[in-house]
Amino acid sequence: MLKKVSVTDIKTMKQKGEPITMITAYDVAMARNVDEAGVDMILVGDSLGNVIMGLSSTLPVTMDDMIHHTKCVMRSEPRALVVGDMPFMSYQADLAEGLRNAARFLKEGGCAAVKLEGGAEVCPLVEKLTAAGIPVMAHIGLTPQSVNQLGGFKVQGKDLQAAQKLIDDAKKLEEAGAFACVLECVPAPLAEKITRSLTSMATIGIGAGSGCDGQVLVCNDLLGVSAGFCPKFVKKYADLHSITVNAVKNYCADVKARSYPGPEHSFKMDDAVLERLY
Ligand code: KIV
């Protein structure tokens, strides 16, 4: 059996300048596939609210939704390090609730780390979780749980003050003990500057250019599972939407034409038994 990826391995990859790969997965089948492909980390993202549950934001996603999908992913027994995403209002109200909910990811979900959104304001929680043995991935820049505060899904850190705040937040999160930090929708030169200013916390970019320590994408985006809007930063490596629609059209046509199922898909029985039936 291959050795499982640990938080220490991710830190070592940062030190060595070895690019880190992360992708989301929400169920056992996808987790098996992405793990077989050799990804370093799997994120059970609260983006499941959008891509699995059909919600227009991640805000309604609950702890129970997240634990359910984390368990599904963990049943794939992946080699990759699995990170569970703490949903909106599972950690913002107070430290004790944040600690209890983060612990649920490890105790019930079975994953090895949690992700939470926010900068300096979440540092006390990051310290508490790491002290309790719960590795934390931070998330700054475009933080979808604050979409109402941010006024939409926009690139962050474009002016001097906002850019400096992202650098300061990243340094504070590193000091607080986060092992990695997602940088979402941040200008590429700023993401590179943040990455270079950190010594132990790996940056994982999404819409943040190639200067980060690693990259993450939502599996449904990368695989082109659905037609319609796709963010500028996504590279579609497959068009599963067309493949799925064509396959199902062919299936429907075969059933209508009674050409499926064929003898090769059917089970035989003894003629003598058949003949005695009335
Ligand atoms: O929920 C999610 O999938 C995420 C990634 C986009 C980083 O937070």
Coordinates of C-alpha atoms and ligand atoms in Angstrom, one line a residue:
M1 CA 0.0 0.0 0.0
L2 CA 1.3 3.5 -0.9
K3 CA 2.2 5.8 2.0
K4 CA -0.5 8.3 2.8
V5 CA 0.3 12.0 2.2
S6 CA 0.6 13.8 5.5
V7 CA 0.7 17.5 6.5
T8 CA 4.5 17.1 6.9
D9 CA 4.8 15.9 3.3
I10 CA 2.9 19.1 2.1
K11 CA 5.3 21.3 4.2
T12 CA 8.3 19.4 2.7
M13 CA 7.0 19.9 -0.8
K14 CA 6.8 23.6 -0.1
Q15 CA 10.4 23.6 1.2
K16 CA 11.6 21.7 -1.9
G17 CA 9.6 23.9 -4.3
E18 CA 7.7 20.8 -5.5
P19 CA 4.3 21.8 -6.9
I20 CA 1.3 20.6 -4.8
T21 CA -1.9 19.3 -6.5
M22 CA -5.3 19.5 -4.9
I23 CA -8.8 18.8 -6.3
T24 CA -12.2 18.6 -4.8
A25 CA -14.2 15.4 -4.5
Y26 CA -17.5 14.8 -2.8
D27 CA -18.2 11.0 -3.3
V28 CA -16.4 7.7 -3.2
A29 CA -16.3 7.2 -7.0
M30 CA -14.7 10.6 -7.8
A31 CA -12.3 10.3 -4.8
R32 CA -11.1 6.9 -6.1
N33 CA -10.5 8.4 -9.6
V34 CA -8.6 11.5 -8.5
D35 CA -6.6 9.5 -6.0
E36 CA -5.6 7.0 -8.7
A37 CA -4.5 10.0 -10.8
G38 CA -2.0 10.8 -8.0
V39 CA -3.4 14.0 -6.6
D40 CA -1.6 15.1 -3.3
M41 CA -4.7 16.5 -1.5
I42 CA -8.5 16.0 -1.9
L43 CA -10.7 18.8 -0.6
V44 CA -14.2 18.0 0.4
G45 CA -15.2 21.6 -0.4
D46 CA -18.3 23.3 0.7
S47 CA -18.6 24.0 -3.1
L48 CA -20.6 20.9 -2.9
G49 CA -23.5 23.3 -2.1
N50 CA -23.1 24.6 -5.6
V51 CA -22.1 21.6 -7.7
I52 CA -23.8 18.8 -5.9
M53 CA -26.8 20.4 -4.1
G54 CA -27.7 23.0 -6.8
L55 CA -27.5 26.0 -4.3
S56 CA -26.6 29.5 -5.6
S57 CA -24.1 30.0 -2.7
T58 CA -22.3 27.9 -0.1
L59 CA -24.1 29.6 2.8
P60 CA -26.8 27.1 3.4
V61 CA -24.4 24.1 3.6
T62 CA -24.5 22.4 7.0
M63 CA -22.0 20.5 9.2
D64 CA -24.1 17.4 8.6
D65 CA -23.9 17.8 4.8
M66 CA -20.1 18.2 5.1
I67 CA -19.6 15.2 7.4
H68 CA -21.8 13.0 5.1
H69 CA -19.7 13.8 2.0
T70 CA -16.4 13.6 3.9
K71 CA -17.4 10.0 5.0
C72 CA -18.2 9.2 1.4
V73 CA -14.8 10.4 0.2
M74 CA -12.9 8.6 3.1
R75 CA -14.5 5.3 2.0
S76 CA -12.2 5.4 -1.0
E77 CA -9.3 4.9 1.4
P78 CA -7.3 7.5 -0.5
R79 CA -3.5 8.0 -0.4
A80 CA -4.1 11.7 -0.8
L81 CA -4.4 14.0 2.3
V82 CA -8.2 14.7 2.7
V83 CA -9.2 18.2 3.9
G84 CA -12.8 18.8 5.1
D85 CA -14.2 22.3 4.5
M86 CA -15.8 24.0 7.5
P87 CA -19.2 25.4 6.4
F88 CA -20.5 28.9 7.1
M89 CA -21.3 29.5 10.7
S90 CA -19.7 26.3 12.0
Y91 CA -16.7 28.3 13.3
Q92 CA -17.5 32.0 13.3
A93 CA -19.7 32.3 16.5
D94 CA -17.1 31.2 19.1
L95 CA -13.9 29.3 19.6
A96 CA -15.4 26.3 21.5
E97 CA -18.0 25.7 18.7
G98 CA -15.3 26.0 16.1
L99 CA -13.1 23.4 17.9
R100 CA -16.0 21.0 18.4
N101 CA -17.1 21.2 14.7
A102 CA -13.5 20.9 13.5
A103 CA -13.1 17.8 15.7
R104 CA -16.2 16.3 14.1
F105 CA -14.4 16.3 10.7
L106 CA -11.6 14.1 12.1
K107 CA -13.7 11.9 14.5
E108 CA -16.8 11.3 12.3
G109 CA -15.7 12.3 8.8
G110 CA -12.3 10.5 9.2
C111 CA -10.3 13.2 7.3
A112 CA -6.9 14.5 8.4
A113 CA -7.3 18.3 8.3
V114 CA -9.9 21.1 8.0
K115 CA -10.1 24.2 5.9
L116 CA -11.7 27.5 7.1
E117 CA -12.1 30.9 5.5
G118 CA -10.7 34.2 6.9
G119 CA -7.6 36.2 7.8
A120 CA -6.4 37.7 11.1
E121 CA -9.8 37.3 12.6
V122 CA -9.6 33.5 12.5
C123 CA -6.0 33.2 13.9
P124 CA -7.1 32.5 17.5
L125 CA -9.2 29.6 16.2
V126 CA -6.3 28.4 14.0
E127 CA -4.0 28.4 17.1
K128 CA -6.6 26.5 19.1
L129 CA -7.2 23.8 16.5
T130 CA -3.5 23.2 15.8
A131 CA -2.8 23.1 19.6
A132 CA -5.6 20.4 19.7
G133 CA -3.9 18.4 16.9
I134 CA -6.2 19.5 14.1
P135 CA -4.2 20.6 11.0
V136 CA -5.7 23.7 9.4
M137 CA -5.7 25.0 5.8
A138 CA -6.6 28.6 5.7
H139 CA -8.4 30.4 2.8
I140 CA -8.1 34.1 1.9
G141 CA -8.8 36.4 -1.1
L142 CA -12.2 35.6 -2.5
T143 CA -13.8 33.8 0.4
P144 CA -17.2 32.6 -0.9
Q145 CA -18.8 32.4 2.6
S146 CA -18.4 36.3 2.7
V147 CA -19.9 36.8 -0.7
N148 CA -22.5 39.2 0.7
Q149 CA -19.8 41.3 2.4
L150 CA -17.5 41.3 -0.6
G151 CA -20.3 42.3 -3.0
G152 CA -20.0 39.4 -5.4
F153 CA -17.5 37.0 -6.7
K154 CA -14.7 39.4 -7.6
V155 CA -10.9 39.4 -7.8
Q156 CA -9.5 40.5 -4.4
G157 CA -6.4 42.5 -3.3
K158 CA -6.3 44.9 -6.3
D159 CA -5.6 48.2 -4.4
L160 CA -2.6 48.9 -2.1
Q161 CA -4.6 48.5 1.2
A162 CA -6.4 45.3 0.2
A163 CA -3.2 43.8 -1.2
Q164 CA -1.2 44.6 2.0
K165 CA -4.0 43.2 4.1
L166 CA -3.8 39.9 2.2
I167 CA 0.0 39.7 2.8
D168 CA -0.4 40.6 6.5
D169 CA -3.2 38.0 6.9
A170 CA -1.1 35.3 5.2
K171 CA 1.8 36.0 7.6
K172 CA -0.5 35.9 10.6
L173 CA -2.1 32.7 9.5
E174 CA 1.3 31.1 9.1
E175 CA 2.3 32.3 12.6
A176 CA -0.9 30.9 14.0
G177 CA 0.1 27.4 12.6
A178 CA -1.8 26.9 9.4
F179 CA 0.0 24.4 7.2
A180 CA -1.4 25.7 3.9
C181 CA -3.6 28.5 2.7
V182 CA -5.9 28.7 -0.4
L183 CA -5.5 32.0 -2.3
E184 CA -8.6 32.5 -4.3
C185 CA -9.0 35.1 -7.1
V186 CA -5.9 37.1 -6.2
P187 CA -3.8 38.8 -8.9
A188 CA -0.9 36.6 -9.9
P189 CA 1.9 38.9 -8.9
L190 CA 0.4 39.4 -5.5
A191 CA -0.1 35.7 -5.0
E192 CA 3.6 35.1 -5.9
K193 CA 4.7 37.8 -3.4
I194 CA 2.6 36.3 -0.7
T195 CA 4.0 32.8 -1.5
R196 CA 7.6 34.1 -1.3
S197 CA 7.0 35.9 2.0
L198 CA 6.0 32.6 3.7
T199 CA 8.5 30.0 5.0
S200 CA 6.3 27.1 6.2
M201 CA 2.7 27.7 5.0
A202 CA 2.1 26.4 1.5
T203 CA -0.1 28.6 -0.8
I204 CA -2.7 26.7 -2.9
G205 CA -4.0 28.9 -5.7
I206 CA -7.3 29.0 -7.5
G207 CA -7.4 31.9 -9.9
A208 CA -4.1 33.2 -8.4
G209 CA -1.6 32.4 -11.1
S210 CA 1.3 30.0 -11.3
G211 CA 3.5 31.5 -8.5
C212 CA 1.7 29.6 -5.7
D213 CA 3.1 26.5 -4.1
G214 CA 0.2 24.5 -5.4
Q215 CA -3.1 24.6 -7.3
V216 CA -6.7 23.6 -6.5
L217 CA -9.7 23.2 -8.8
V218 CA -13.3 22.1 -8.3
C219 CA -13.4 18.6 -9.9
N220 CA -16.7 19.3 -11.8
D221 CA -15.1 22.4 -13.4
L222 CA -11.9 20.7 -14.4
L223 CA -13.8 17.8 -15.9
G224 CA -16.5 19.9 -17.6
V225 CA -19.3 18.0 -15.9
S226 CA -21.9 20.8 -16.6
A227 CA -22.5 23.2 -19.5
G228 CA -22.9 26.9 -18.7
F229 CA -20.8 29.5 -16.8
C230 CA -17.3 28.5 -16.0
P231 CA -14.8 30.9 -14.2
K232 CA -12.0 32.4 -16.3
F233 CA -9.3 30.6 -14.2
V234 CA -10.6 27.1 -15.0
K235 CA -8.9 25.0 -17.6
K236 CA -11.3 22.2 -18.7
Y237 CA -9.3 19.0 -19.1
A238 CA -12.4 17.1 -20.3
D239 CA -15.9 17.6 -21.5
L240 CA -17.9 15.1 -19.4
H241 CA -21.1 17.1 -20.1
S242 CA -21.0 16.2 -23.8
I243 CA -19.8 12.7 -23.1
T244 CA -22.6 12.1 -20.6
V245 CA -25.4 13.6 -22.8
N246 CA -24.2 11.6 -25.9
A247 CA -23.9 8.4 -23.9
V248 CA -27.4 8.8 -22.4
K249 CA -28.9 9.7 -25.8
N250 CA -27.4 6.5 -27.3
Y251 CA -28.8 4.5 -24.3
C252 CA -32.3 5.9 -24.9
A253 CA -32.1 5.2 -28.6
D254 CA -31.0 1.6 -28.0
V255 CA -33.8 1.0 -25.5
K256 CA -36.4 2.6 -27.9
A257 CA -35.1 0.4 -30.7
R258 CA -35.0 -2.7 -28.4
S259 CA -31.3 -3.2 -29.3
Y260 CA -30.3 -2.9 -25.6
P261 CA -30.1 -5.1 -23.7
G262 CA -28.6 -7.7 -26.1
P263 CA -27.9 -11.4 -25.4
E264 CA -24.5 -10.5 -23.9
H265 CA -26.2 -8.4 -21.2
S266 CA -28.8 -11.0 -20.4
F267 CA -29.0 -14.1 -18.1
K268 CA -29.9 -17.5 -19.5
M269 CA -31.9 -20.3 -17.9
D270 CA -32.4 -23.9 -18.5
D271 CA -35.0 -24.5 -21.4
A272 CA -36.4 -27.5 -19.5
V273 CA -37.3 -25.3 -16.5
L274 CA -38.8 -22.7 -18.8
E275 CA -41.0 -25.2 -20.6
R276 CA -42.5 -26.4 -17.3
L277 CA -43.7 -23.0 -16.4
Y278 CA -47.4 -22.1 -16.9
Ligands
KIV1 O1 -15.2 24.8 -1.5 C1 -14.3 24.7 -2.3 O2 -14.3 23.8 -3.2 C2 -13.2 25.6 -2.1 C3 -12.2 25.6 -3.2 C4 -12.7 26.3 -4.4 C5 -10.9 26.1 -2.7 O3 -13.1 26.3 -1.2

